[in-house]
GROMACS .gro file of C-alpha atoms in nm:
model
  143
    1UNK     CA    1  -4.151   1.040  13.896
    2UNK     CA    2  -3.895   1.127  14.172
    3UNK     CA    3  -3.813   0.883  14.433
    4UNK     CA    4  -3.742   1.057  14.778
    5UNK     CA    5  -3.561   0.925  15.080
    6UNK     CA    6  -3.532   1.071  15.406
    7UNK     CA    7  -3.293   0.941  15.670
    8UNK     CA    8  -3.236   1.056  16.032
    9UNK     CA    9  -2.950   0.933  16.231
   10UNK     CA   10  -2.834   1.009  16.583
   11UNK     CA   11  -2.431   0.919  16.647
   12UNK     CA   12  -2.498   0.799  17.061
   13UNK     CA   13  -2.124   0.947  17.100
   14UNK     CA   14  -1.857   1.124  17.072
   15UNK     CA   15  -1.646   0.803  17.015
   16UNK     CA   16  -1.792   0.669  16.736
   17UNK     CA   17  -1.841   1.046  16.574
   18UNK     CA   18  -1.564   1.106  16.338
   19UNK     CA   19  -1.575   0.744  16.207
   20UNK     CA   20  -1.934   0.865  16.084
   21UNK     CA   21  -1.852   1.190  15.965
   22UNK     CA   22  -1.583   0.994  15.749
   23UNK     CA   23  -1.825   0.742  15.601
   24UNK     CA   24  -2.094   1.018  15.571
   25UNK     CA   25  -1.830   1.214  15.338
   26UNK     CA   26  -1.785   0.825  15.126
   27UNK     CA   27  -2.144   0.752  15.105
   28UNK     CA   28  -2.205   1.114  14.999
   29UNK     CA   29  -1.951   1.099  14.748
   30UNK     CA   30  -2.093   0.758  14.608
   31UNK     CA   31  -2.412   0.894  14.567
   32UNK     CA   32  -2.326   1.191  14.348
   33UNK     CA   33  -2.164   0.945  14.154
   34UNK     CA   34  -2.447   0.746  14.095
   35UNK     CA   35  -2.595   0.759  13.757
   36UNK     CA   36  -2.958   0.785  13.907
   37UNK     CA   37  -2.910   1.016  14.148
   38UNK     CA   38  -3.105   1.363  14.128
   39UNK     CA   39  -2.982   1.565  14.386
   40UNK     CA   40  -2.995   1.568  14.806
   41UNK     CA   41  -2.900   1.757  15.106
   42UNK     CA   42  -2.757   1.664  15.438
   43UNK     CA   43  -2.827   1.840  15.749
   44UNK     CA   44  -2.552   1.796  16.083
   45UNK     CA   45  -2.732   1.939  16.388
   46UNK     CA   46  -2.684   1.999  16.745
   47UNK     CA   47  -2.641   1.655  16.969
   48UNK     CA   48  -2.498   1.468  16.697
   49UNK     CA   49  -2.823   1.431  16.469
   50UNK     CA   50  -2.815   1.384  16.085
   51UNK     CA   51  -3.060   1.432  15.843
   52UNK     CA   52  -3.045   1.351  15.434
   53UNK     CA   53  -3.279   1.382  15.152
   54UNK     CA   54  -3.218   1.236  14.859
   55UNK     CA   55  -3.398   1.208  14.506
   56UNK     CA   56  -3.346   0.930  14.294
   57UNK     CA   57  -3.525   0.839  13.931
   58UNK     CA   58  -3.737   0.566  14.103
   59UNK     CA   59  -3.694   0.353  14.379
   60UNK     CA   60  -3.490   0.041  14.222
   61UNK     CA   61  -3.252   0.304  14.178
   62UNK     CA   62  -3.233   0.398  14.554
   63UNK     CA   63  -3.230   0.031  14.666
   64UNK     CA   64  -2.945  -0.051  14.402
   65UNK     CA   65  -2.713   0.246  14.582
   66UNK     CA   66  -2.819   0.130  14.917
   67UNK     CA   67  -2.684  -0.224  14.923
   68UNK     CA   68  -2.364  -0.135  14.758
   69UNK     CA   69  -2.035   0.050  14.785
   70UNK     CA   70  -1.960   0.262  15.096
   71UNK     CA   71  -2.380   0.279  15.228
   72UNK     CA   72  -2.379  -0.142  15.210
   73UNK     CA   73  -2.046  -0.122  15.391
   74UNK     CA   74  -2.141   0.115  15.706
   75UNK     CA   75  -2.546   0.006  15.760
   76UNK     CA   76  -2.428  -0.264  15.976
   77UNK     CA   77  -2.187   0.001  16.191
   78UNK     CA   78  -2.470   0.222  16.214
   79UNK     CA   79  -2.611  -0.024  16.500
   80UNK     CA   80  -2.375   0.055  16.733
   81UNK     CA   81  -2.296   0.397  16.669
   82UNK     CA   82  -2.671   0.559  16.664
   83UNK     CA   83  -2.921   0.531  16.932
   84UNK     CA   84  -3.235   0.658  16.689
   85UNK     CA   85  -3.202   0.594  16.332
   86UNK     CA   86  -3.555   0.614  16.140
   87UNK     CA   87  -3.640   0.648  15.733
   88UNK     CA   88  -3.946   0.724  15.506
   89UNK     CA   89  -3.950   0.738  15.129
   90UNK     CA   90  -4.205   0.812  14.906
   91UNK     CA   91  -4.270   0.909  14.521
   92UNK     CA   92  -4.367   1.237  14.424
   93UNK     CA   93  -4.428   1.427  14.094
   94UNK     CA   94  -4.208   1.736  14.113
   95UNK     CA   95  -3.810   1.738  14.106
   96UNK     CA   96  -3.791   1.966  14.350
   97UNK     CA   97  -3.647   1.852  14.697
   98UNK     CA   98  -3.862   1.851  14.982
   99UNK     CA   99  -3.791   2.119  15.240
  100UNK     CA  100  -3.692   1.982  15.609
  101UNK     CA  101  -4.059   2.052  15.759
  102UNK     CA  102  -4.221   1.828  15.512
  103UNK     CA  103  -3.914   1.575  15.582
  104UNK     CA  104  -3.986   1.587  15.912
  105UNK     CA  105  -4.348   1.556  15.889
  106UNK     CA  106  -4.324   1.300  15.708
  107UNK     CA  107  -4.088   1.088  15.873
  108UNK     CA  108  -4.287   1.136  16.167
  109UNK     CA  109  -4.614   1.051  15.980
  110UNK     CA  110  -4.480   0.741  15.756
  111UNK     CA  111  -4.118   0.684  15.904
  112UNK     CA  112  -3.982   0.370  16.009
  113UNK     CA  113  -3.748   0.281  16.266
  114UNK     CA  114  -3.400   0.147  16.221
  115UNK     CA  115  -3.297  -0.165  16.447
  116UNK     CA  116  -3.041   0.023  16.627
  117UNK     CA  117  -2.834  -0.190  16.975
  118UNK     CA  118  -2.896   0.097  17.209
  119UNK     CA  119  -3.244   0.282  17.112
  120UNK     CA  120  -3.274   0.635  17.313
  121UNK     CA  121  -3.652   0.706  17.427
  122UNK     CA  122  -3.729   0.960  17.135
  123UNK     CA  123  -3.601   0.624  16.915
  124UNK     CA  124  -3.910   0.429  17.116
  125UNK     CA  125  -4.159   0.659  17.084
  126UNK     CA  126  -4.069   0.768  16.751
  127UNK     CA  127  -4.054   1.152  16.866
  128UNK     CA  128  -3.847   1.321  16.688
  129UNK     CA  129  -3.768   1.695  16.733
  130UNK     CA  130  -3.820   1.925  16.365
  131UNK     CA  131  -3.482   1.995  16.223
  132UNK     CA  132  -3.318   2.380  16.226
  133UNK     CA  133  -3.167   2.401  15.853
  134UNK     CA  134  -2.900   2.614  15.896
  135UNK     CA  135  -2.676   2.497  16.103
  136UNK     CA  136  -2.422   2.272  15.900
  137UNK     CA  137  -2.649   2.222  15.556
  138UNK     CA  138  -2.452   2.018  15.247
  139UNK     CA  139  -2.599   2.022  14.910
  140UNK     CA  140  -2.513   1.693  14.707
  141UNK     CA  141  -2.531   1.761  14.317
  142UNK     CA  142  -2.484   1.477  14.038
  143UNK     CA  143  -2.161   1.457  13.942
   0.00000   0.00000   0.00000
């Protein structure tokens, strides 16, 4: 049974953008080289906002990539760079990755917020525009 996790992160500035974009491409990379990773996608859209989905075989295996490596290494970072960062995860049956409506919706639905330093309203509020796939789309296979 799948393990999905959704993650949306907004970079607050320009200053603090390609240091993310760098880390994105490390954490990325450690992922597909995880040996319980099923597959993911990462969305870059206008104003600096970042989404990911990623499957995983269950959710020790998520949790066990999260606090290690490159993602252990740039969580803390992420409280000054982003003014909304929010996640939701839940188990489903099919291997299939969710689309970005049902990410959304359900981030929206279930999410939680991120402690972030600088939280924009939309963090507050938990309001969250629907991403536009499209734009700047990345699909992470296992390596």
């Amino acid at each position: 049974m799948p393990f999905i996790s959704v993650t949306r992160l907004r970079v607050r500035s320009l200053r603090y953008l390609l240091s993310f974009l760098w880390q994105t491409l490390k954490v990325a990379r450690q992922a597909q080289h995880s040996s319980h990773f099923l597959g993911g996608r990462i969305l870059r859209e206008a104003k600096n906002t970042f989404w990911t989905v990623t499957a995983w075989e269950d959710e020790v295996a998520m949790r066990g990539f999260r606090q290690k490596g490159a993602h252990a290494l740039v969580m803390s970072k992420l409280l000054e760079w982003c003014d909304e960062a929010a996640y939701v995860h839940w188990s489903q049956d099919s291997l299939e990755l969710p689309d970005w409506r049902e990410a959304h919706s359900r981030l929206v639905q279930d999410g939680k917020l991120s402690k972030v330093y600088y939280p924009s309203r939309a963090h507050v509020a938990k309001q969250f525009a629907e991403p536009k796939p499209g734009r700047s789309e990345r699909t992470l296979k296992p390596a």
